[in-house]
Coordinates of C-alpha atoms and ligand atoms in Angstrom, one line a residue:
M1 CA 31.9 68.0 -10.2
I2 CA 33.0 64.4 -10.3
R3 CA 36.5 64.3 -10.5
V4 CA 39.1 61.8 -11.6
N5 CA 41.3 59.6 -9.9
E6 CA 44.6 62.0 -10.0
N7 CA 46.6 58.8 -9.1
Y8 CA 46.5 57.4 -12.5
F9 CA 47.7 60.6 -14.3
K10 CA 51.8 59.5 -11.9
L11 CA 51.6 56.0 -13.6
Q12 CA 54.4 55.9 -16.2
A13 CA 52.8 54.8 -18.8
S14 CA 53.0 51.0 -20.1
Y15 CA 55.8 52.2 -21.6
L16 CA 57.6 49.2 -21.6
F17 CA 55.3 46.4 -23.6
S18 CA 53.6 49.1 -25.6
E19 CA 57.5 50.3 -26.9
I20 CA 58.3 47.4 -27.5
A21 CA 55.5 46.4 -29.6
K22 CA 55.9 49.9 -31.6
R23 CA 59.5 49.2 -32.2
V24 CA 58.7 45.5 -33.5
S25 CA 56.0 46.5 -35.8
D26 CA 58.4 49.1 -37.2
F27 CA 61.0 47.1 -38.2
Q28 CA 58.6 44.7 -39.5
A29 CA 56.9 46.9 -42.0
A30 CA 60.4 48.1 -43.3
H31 CA 61.2 44.2 -43.2
A32 CA 58.6 42.7 -44.2
D33 CA 60.2 39.7 -45.2
K34 CA 62.6 39.0 -41.9
D35 CA 61.4 36.5 -39.5
I36 CA 61.0 37.8 -35.7
I37 CA 61.4 35.7 -32.6
K38 CA 59.8 36.3 -29.8
L39 CA 61.5 35.8 -27.1
G40 CA 59.9 39.1 -24.5
I41 CA 56.5 38.9 -22.8
G42 CA 56.8 35.9 -20.3
D43 CA 53.6 34.3 -21.5
V44 CA 53.6 30.4 -22.4
T45 CA 53.1 28.6 -25.6
R46 CA 52.6 25.4 -25.0
A47 CA 48.9 23.6 -25.0
L48 CA 46.9 23.0 -21.4
P49 CA 48.0 19.3 -20.2
R50 CA 45.7 16.4 -21.8
A51 CA 44.7 16.1 -18.0
C52 CA 43.2 19.3 -17.7
I53 CA 41.6 19.4 -21.1
D54 CA 39.9 16.0 -20.1
A55 CA 38.9 17.8 -16.5
L56 CA 38.0 20.9 -18.5
H57 CA 35.1 19.0 -21.7
K58 CA 34.1 16.9 -18.6
A59 CA 32.9 19.7 -16.2
V60 CA 31.6 21.7 -19.8
D61 CA 29.2 18.7 -20.4
E62 CA 28.2 18.7 -16.3
M63 CA 27.0 22.2 -17.1
G64 CA 24.7 20.6 -19.9
H65 CA 22.7 18.9 -18.1
D66 CA 19.8 20.2 -15.0
R67 CA 21.0 17.5 -12.7
T68 CA 24.7 18.2 -12.7
F69 CA 24.3 21.7 -13.5
R70 CA 25.9 24.0 -10.8
G71 CA 25.8 27.8 -10.8
Y72 CA 27.4 30.3 -8.5
G73 CA 30.0 28.5 -6.6
P74 CA 31.7 29.4 -3.1
E75 CA 33.2 32.8 -3.8
Q76 CA 36.8 31.6 -1.7
G77 CA 36.3 28.2 -4.5
Y78 CA 35.5 24.6 -4.5
L79 CA 36.6 22.9 -1.6
F80 CA 37.4 19.6 -3.8
L81 CA 40.5 21.9 -5.5
R82 CA 41.2 23.7 -2.0
E83 CA 41.4 20.5 -0.2
K84 CA 44.1 19.7 -3.3
I85 CA 46.1 22.7 -3.4
A86 CA 46.6 22.6 0.9
A87 CA 47.6 18.7 0.4
A88 CA 49.9 18.9 -2.7
D89 CA 51.4 22.0 -2.4
F90 CA 51.8 22.5 1.6
Q91 CA 51.2 19.9 3.8
A92 CA 53.5 17.5 1.9
R93 CA 56.1 19.9 2.3
G94 CA 55.4 20.4 5.6
A95 CA 54.1 23.8 5.2
D96 CA 51.4 23.9 7.5
V97 CA 48.3 25.7 5.5
S98 CA 45.0 24.4 5.8
A99 CA 42.0 24.2 3.0
D100 CA 39.9 27.1 4.1
E101 CA 42.9 29.4 4.5
I102 CA 42.4 29.0 0.5
F103 CA 40.7 31.8 -1.7
I104 CA 41.1 30.5 -5.1
S105 CA 40.7 33.6 -8.1
D106 CA 41.6 34.3 -11.6
G107 CA 44.6 35.7 -11.4
T108 CA 48.2 36.3 -9.0
K109 CA 47.8 40.1 -11.0
C110 CA 44.7 40.6 -9.6
D111 CA 44.8 39.3 -5.9
S112 CA 48.7 40.7 -5.6
S113 CA 47.1 44.2 -6.4
N114 CA 44.0 43.7 -5.0
I115 CA 45.2 42.8 -1.5
Q116 CA 46.4 46.0 -1.0
E117 CA 42.5 47.0 0.3
I118 CA 42.8 45.9 3.2
F119 CA 45.6 47.6 4.7
D120 CA 45.6 51.6 6.1
A121 CA 46.1 54.1 3.5
G122 CA 49.0 55.4 5.1
I123 CA 51.2 52.8 5.2
K124 CA 54.9 52.1 4.0
I125 CA 55.3 50.3 1.3
A126 CA 58.9 48.4 -0.3
I127 CA 59.5 46.8 -3.5
P128 CA 61.9 45.6 -5.7
D129 CA 64.0 46.9 -7.9
P130 CA 63.9 45.5 -10.8
V131 CA 60.1 44.3 -10.2
Y132 CA 56.9 43.2 -11.7
P133 CA 55.7 45.8 -12.6
V134 CA 52.2 45.7 -11.6
Y135 CA 53.3 46.2 -7.5
L136 CA 54.3 49.5 -8.2
D137 CA 51.6 50.6 -10.3
A138 CA 48.7 49.3 -8.2
S139 CA 50.6 50.8 -5.7
V140 CA 50.2 54.3 -7.4
M141 CA 46.8 53.8 -8.2
A142 CA 45.6 53.1 -4.6
G143 CA 47.4 57.0 -4.2
R144 CA 50.1 55.2 -1.9
T145 CA 53.0 56.8 -3.4
G146 CA 53.9 60.7 -4.5
K147 CA 55.6 61.9 -6.9
F148 CA 56.9 60.6 -10.1
Q149 CA 60.6 61.7 -10.0
N150 CA 64.3 60.8 -10.9
G151 CA 63.0 57.6 -12.2
R152 CA 61.2 57.1 -8.4
F153 CA 58.1 57.1 -7.0
E154 CA 58.2 59.2 -3.6
G155 CA 57.0 57.4 -0.8
I156 CA 58.3 53.9 -1.6
C157 CA 61.0 52.2 -0.4
Y158 CA 62.4 50.9 -3.3
M159 CA 65.0 47.5 -2.6
A160 CA 67.8 47.0 -5.2
S161 CA 68.3 43.8 -6.3
N162 CA 71.6 44.1 -8.0
R163 CA 74.9 42.0 -8.9
E164 CA 76.3 42.4 -5.3
N165 CA 73.4 40.9 -3.8
N166 CA 72.8 38.5 -6.1
F167 CA 69.9 39.7 -7.0
I168 CA 68.1 39.1 -3.7
P169 CA 67.3 42.6 -1.9
D170 CA 69.0 43.7 1.6
L171 CA 66.0 44.3 4.5
P172 CA 65.4 47.1 4.6
A173 CA 67.5 50.5 6.1
E174 CA 63.7 52.1 6.8
P175 CA 61.0 51.6 8.3
V176 CA 58.2 49.8 6.0
D177 CA 55.1 48.0 6.9
L178 CA 54.1 46.3 3.6
I179 CA 56.7 44.0 1.7
Y180 CA 56.4 42.5 -2.1
L181 CA 59.0 39.6 -2.8
C182 CA 58.8 37.5 -5.7
F183 CA 61.0 34.2 -5.7
P184 CA 61.5 32.6 -8.5
N185 CA 62.0 36.3 -8.9
N186 CA 60.7 38.2 -12.4
P187 CA 62.2 39.6 -14.6
T188 CA 65.3 38.5 -12.7
G189 CA 65.3 34.4 -12.8
A190 CA 66.9 34.6 -9.1
T191 CA 65.9 32.3 -6.2
I192 CA 66.2 33.2 -2.6
S193 CA 67.7 30.4 0.3
R194 CA 65.9 29.3 3.5
E195 CA 68.1 31.4 5.4
L196 CA 68.2 34.2 3.8
L197 CA 64.2 34.0 3.3
Q198 CA 63.6 33.1 7.4
S199 CA 65.8 36.9 7.9
W200 CA 62.7 38.5 6.0
V201 CA 60.5 36.4 8.0
D202 CA 62.2 37.3 11.2
Y203 CA 62.4 41.3 10.2
A204 CA 58.4 41.7 9.4
R205 CA 58.0 39.7 13.0
E206 CA 60.2 42.1 14.5
N207 CA 59.0 45.6 12.7
K208 CA 55.3 44.2 12.7
A209 CA 55.2 43.8 8.8
V210 CA 53.3 41.5 6.7
I211 CA 55.5 40.0 3.2
L212 CA 53.5 39.9 0.2
Y213 CA 54.9 36.4 -1.6
D214 CA 54.4 36.1 -5.2
A215 CA 55.3 32.7 -6.0
A216 CA 53.8 32.5 -9.4
Y217 CA 57.5 30.8 -10.6
E218 CA 57.5 28.4 -7.5
A219 CA 57.0 25.3 -10.7
F220 CA 60.1 25.8 -12.1
I221 CA 62.1 25.3 -8.4
Q222 CA 64.5 21.8 -9.3
D223 CA 66.8 22.4 -6.5
D224 CA 65.8 21.1 -3.3
G225 CA 67.1 23.6 -1.2
V226 CA 65.1 26.4 -2.3
P227 CA 62.3 26.9 -0.5
R228 CA 59.1 26.7 -2.5
S229 CA 56.9 28.3 -0.2
I230 CA 57.0 30.9 2.5
Y231 CA 55.1 28.8 4.9
E232 CA 58.3 26.3 5.0
I233 CA 60.0 28.7 7.1
P234 CA 59.0 28.7 10.6
N235 CA 56.8 31.5 11.8
A236 CA 55.9 32.8 8.4
R237 CA 52.2 32.4 8.8
E238 CA 52.0 34.9 11.1
V239 CA 53.4 37.4 9.0
A240 CA 52.9 36.2 5.1
I241 CA 50.4 35.8 2.2
E242 CA 51.2 33.6 -0.3
F243 CA 50.2 34.2 -3.8
R244 CA 50.2 31.3 -6.7
S245 CA 48.9 30.8 -10.0
F246 CA 48.3 27.9 -12.2
S247 CA 49.5 30.1 -15.1
K248 CA 52.9 29.7 -15.4
T249 CA 52.6 26.3 -13.7
A250 CA 50.5 24.8 -16.0
G251 CA 49.5 26.7 -18.4
F252 CA 46.8 28.6 -17.5
T253 CA 47.3 32.1 -18.4
G254 CA 44.2 31.9 -21.0
T255 CA 42.0 29.8 -18.9
R256 CA 42.6 31.9 -15.4
C257 CA 43.3 30.1 -12.7
A258 CA 45.3 31.0 -9.4
Y259 CA 45.2 31.1 -5.8
T260 CA 46.1 33.2 -2.2
V261 CA 47.0 31.9 1.0
V262 CA 45.9 33.8 4.1
P263 CA 46.9 32.0 7.1
K264 CA 44.4 32.9 9.8
N265 CA 47.4 34.0 12.2
C266 CA 48.6 36.6 9.8
V267 CA 47.6 40.0 11.5
A268 CA 48.0 43.6 10.9
F269 CA 47.4 46.0 13.7
D270 CA 45.0 49.5 14.3
G271 CA 46.0 52.8 15.3
E272 CA 45.6 52.1 18.7
G273 CA 48.3 48.7 18.1
T274 CA 45.4 46.1 18.6
R275 CA 46.3 43.2 16.3
H276 CA 43.6 42.5 13.7
A277 CA 43.8 38.9 11.9
L278 CA 43.7 39.5 8.2
H279 CA 42.1 36.3 7.0
P280 CA 38.3 37.7 7.5
L281 CA 39.2 41.3 6.1
W282 CA 40.1 39.1 2.6
N283 CA 37.3 37.0 2.9
R284 CA 35.1 39.9 3.1
R285 CA 36.5 41.6 0.3
H286 CA 36.7 38.7 -1.7
C287 CA 33.2 38.0 -1.2
T288 CA 32.2 41.4 -1.8
K289 CA 33.8 42.0 -5.0
F290 CA 34.6 38.3 -6.7
N291 CA 32.2 35.7 -7.8
G292 CA 34.4 32.5 -7.7
V293 CA 36.7 31.3 -10.8
S294 CA 34.4 28.7 -13.8
Y295 CA 33.6 25.7 -12.7
P296 CA 34.8 23.9 -15.6
V297 CA 38.4 25.8 -15.0
Q298 CA 38.2 25.0 -11.0
R299 CA 37.7 21.1 -12.3
A300 CA 40.6 22.1 -14.8
A301 CA 43.1 23.7 -12.1
E302 CA 42.1 20.2 -9.7
A303 CA 43.4 18.1 -12.5
V304 CA 46.9 19.4 -11.9
Y305 CA 47.1 17.2 -9.1
S306 CA 45.8 14.1 -10.6
D307 CA 48.5 11.9 -11.3
E308 CA 48.9 12.0 -15.2
G309 CA 48.3 15.8 -14.5
A310 CA 51.5 15.5 -12.0
V311 CA 53.4 14.0 -14.9
Q312 CA 52.6 16.6 -17.8
V313 CA 53.0 19.4 -15.6
K314 CA 56.3 18.5 -14.7
E315 CA 57.0 17.5 -18.5
L316 CA 55.7 21.1 -19.2
V317 CA 57.7 23.1 -17.1
G318 CA 60.6 20.7 -18.1
Y319 CA 60.5 21.7 -22.0
Y320 CA 60.5 25.7 -20.7
L321 CA 63.4 24.9 -18.5
K322 CA 65.4 23.6 -21.4
N323 CA 64.8 25.8 -23.3
A324 CA 66.2 27.7 -20.3
A325 CA 69.0 25.7 -19.9
L326 CA 69.9 26.8 -23.3
I327 CA 69.6 31.0 -23.6
R328 CA 71.9 30.2 -21.0
Q329 CA 74.6 28.2 -21.7
E330 CA 74.9 30.2 -25.0
I331 CA 75.2 33.8 -23.1
T332 CA 77.6 32.2 -20.7
G333 CA 79.4 31.0 -23.9
L334 CA 79.4 34.8 -25.3
G335 CA 81.0 35.9 -22.1
L336 CA 78.3 36.8 -20.9
D337 CA 77.1 37.3 -17.2
C338 CA 74.1 36.4 -16.7
I339 CA 71.3 34.6 -13.6
G340 CA 67.9 32.8 -13.4
G341 CA 67.1 30.2 -16.0
Q342 CA 67.9 27.5 -13.6
N343 CA 64.8 27.5 -11.5
S344 CA 63.1 30.0 -13.5
P345 CA 62.1 30.3 -17.4
Y346 CA 63.9 33.7 -17.5
V347 CA 67.3 34.8 -17.9
W348 CA 68.6 37.6 -16.6
I349 CA 71.5 38.9 -18.6
D350 CA 73.9 42.0 -18.3
G351 CA 74.4 43.5 -21.8
K352 CA 77.3 45.7 -20.9
M353 CA 75.5 48.2 -22.2
D354 CA 72.1 50.7 -22.5
S355 CA 69.0 48.0 -22.4
W356 CA 67.3 49.7 -25.3
D357 CA 70.3 49.6 -27.1
F358 CA 70.9 45.8 -26.7
F359 CA 67.2 45.3 -27.7
D360 CA 67.5 47.0 -30.6
L361 CA 70.8 45.1 -31.7
L362 CA 68.9 41.8 -31.4
L363 CA 66.4 43.0 -32.6
N364 CA 67.3 44.7 -35.9
R365 CA 70.4 42.6 -36.6
A366 CA 69.1 38.8 -35.3
G367 CA 65.5 39.4 -35.2
V368 CA 64.9 38.1 -31.8
V369 CA 62.7 40.5 -29.1
C370 CA 63.8 40.2 -25.6
T371 CA 62.8 42.7 -23.1
P372 CA 65.2 45.5 -22.2
G373 CA 65.6 45.4 -18.2
S374 CA 65.1 49.1 -18.1
G375 CA 61.9 49.0 -18.0
F376 CA 61.8 46.9 -15.2
G377 CA 63.7 49.8 -13.0
K378 CA 66.0 51.6 -12.3
C379 CA 68.3 48.8 -11.3
G380 CA 67.6 47.2 -14.6
H381 CA 69.7 49.6 -16.5
G382 CA 72.2 47.9 -18.7
Y383 CA 70.4 44.4 -18.2
I384 CA 67.9 42.9 -20.8
R385 CA 65.6 39.5 -20.2
I386 CA 65.5 36.8 -22.7
S387 CA 62.6 34.3 -21.5
A388 CA 62.5 30.7 -22.3
F389 CA 58.6 30.6 -23.3
N390 CA 58.8 29.7 -26.8
S391 CA 59.2 26.6 -29.0
F392 CA 62.8 24.3 -28.5
E393 CA 63.1 25.1 -32.4
N394 CA 62.6 28.9 -32.3
V395 CA 64.8 29.5 -29.2
R396 CA 67.3 27.3 -30.9
R397 CA 67.2 29.2 -33.8
A398 CA 67.1 32.6 -31.9
M399 CA 70.1 32.1 -29.9
A400 CA 72.2 31.1 -33.2
R401 CA 71.0 34.3 -34.6
I402 CA 71.9 35.7 -31.5
R403 CA 75.6 34.1 -31.0
E404 CA 76.2 35.3 -34.8
T405 CA 75.6 39.3 -34.0
L406 CA 77.4 39.0 -31.0
T407 CA 80.8 37.3 -32.5
Ligands
PLP501 N1 53.3 37.5 -10.7 C1 54.4 37.5 -11.4 C2 55.7 37.4 -10.6 C3 54.1 37.5 -13.1 O1 55.7 37.6 -13.8 C4 53.0 37.2 -13.8 C5 52.9 37.0 -14.7 O2 53.6 37.0 -15.6 C6 52.4 37.3 -12.8 C7 52.1 37.0 -11.1 C8 50.5 37.0 -13.1 O3 50.1 35.4 -12.6 P1 48.5 35.6 -13.2 O4 48.3 35.1 -14.6 O5 48.1 34.6 -12.4 O6 47.5 36.8 -13.4

């Protein structure tokens, strides 16, 4: 008898965004004339940088001639892109990462989930709360959790991020094997200092754990003191895998290109305690189940590292950061406590009321859609997330309406 993967029944339906969509469509049905401004879902709104579009066109034309046509590319990605990444994103910042440690993929969402396949089924996973829900759901689907009770899955070590710890989780009090960290953080927008990141690397080394470091929002970091990569931290190579994405850096959410770094000396252990490099395992997994990102898209990603591309990407990120600064300024002006928005497109706001009540208030009275913090985990209760991904004009209008509603 064919059986389903019953772990899927444990999942807490993708309640958050479907519930938001339902409330917004109910509101729209009842108030057809009302204009709604969406500052909820974290998708970019501005066009791809010109340099990327030009590279994309050129590569598409190459595909139209037998002489320049490309079929299957290397599963790990073309060297022209991997070399640029290694040089610009790591070596130029003093982080020791080489091109052959980089795996190009179609997204950090998939990579940060699929990476679990190379670890034993019995490992203990530590996940921040609040969290980008993908890490948790991937753990549930893989059968690495127990039941869902009182808002939490058995078997997961939840790491609270709250006002008390400046939204940086404390080191786990119990032994854990695989640790998800995300900085700049989604949903809180928090960043981590070099010293604290060092303490995580030290923890992982002492406890023979591995850190999965999601740096999808790295491009938003403005402060020189904030590490852009975990590999800026001494010895991190032994214990950390890093994920980066062109989605938010260069507006690739619909174009799809990302990469994962698995250093050659990053290891895990077998039942006898023997060390095994993770690089060959991920290489095997990647080559077996993934057939590479399309050639034109990799050329478009490569253009991010050209002189014009770098300027255009900076401008793109700067545009959203200006929105984020306005959100912060308005929210602070209303006397509400918030973090994020400085090195991140997200502002995390303590609404001093139930998250969904605050969501309804902003939707019904201001016509603004935010994301209720409780949808990201227990520790998100009482918070909302406002995203800077919209036009400056829409953000300005939304914030004026919020000000009017709350004063
Ligand atoms: N990681 C984090 C923390 C995110 O917030 C997102 C998207 O919102 C992703 C990864 C997804 O990245 P990608 O578009 O490369 O799949």
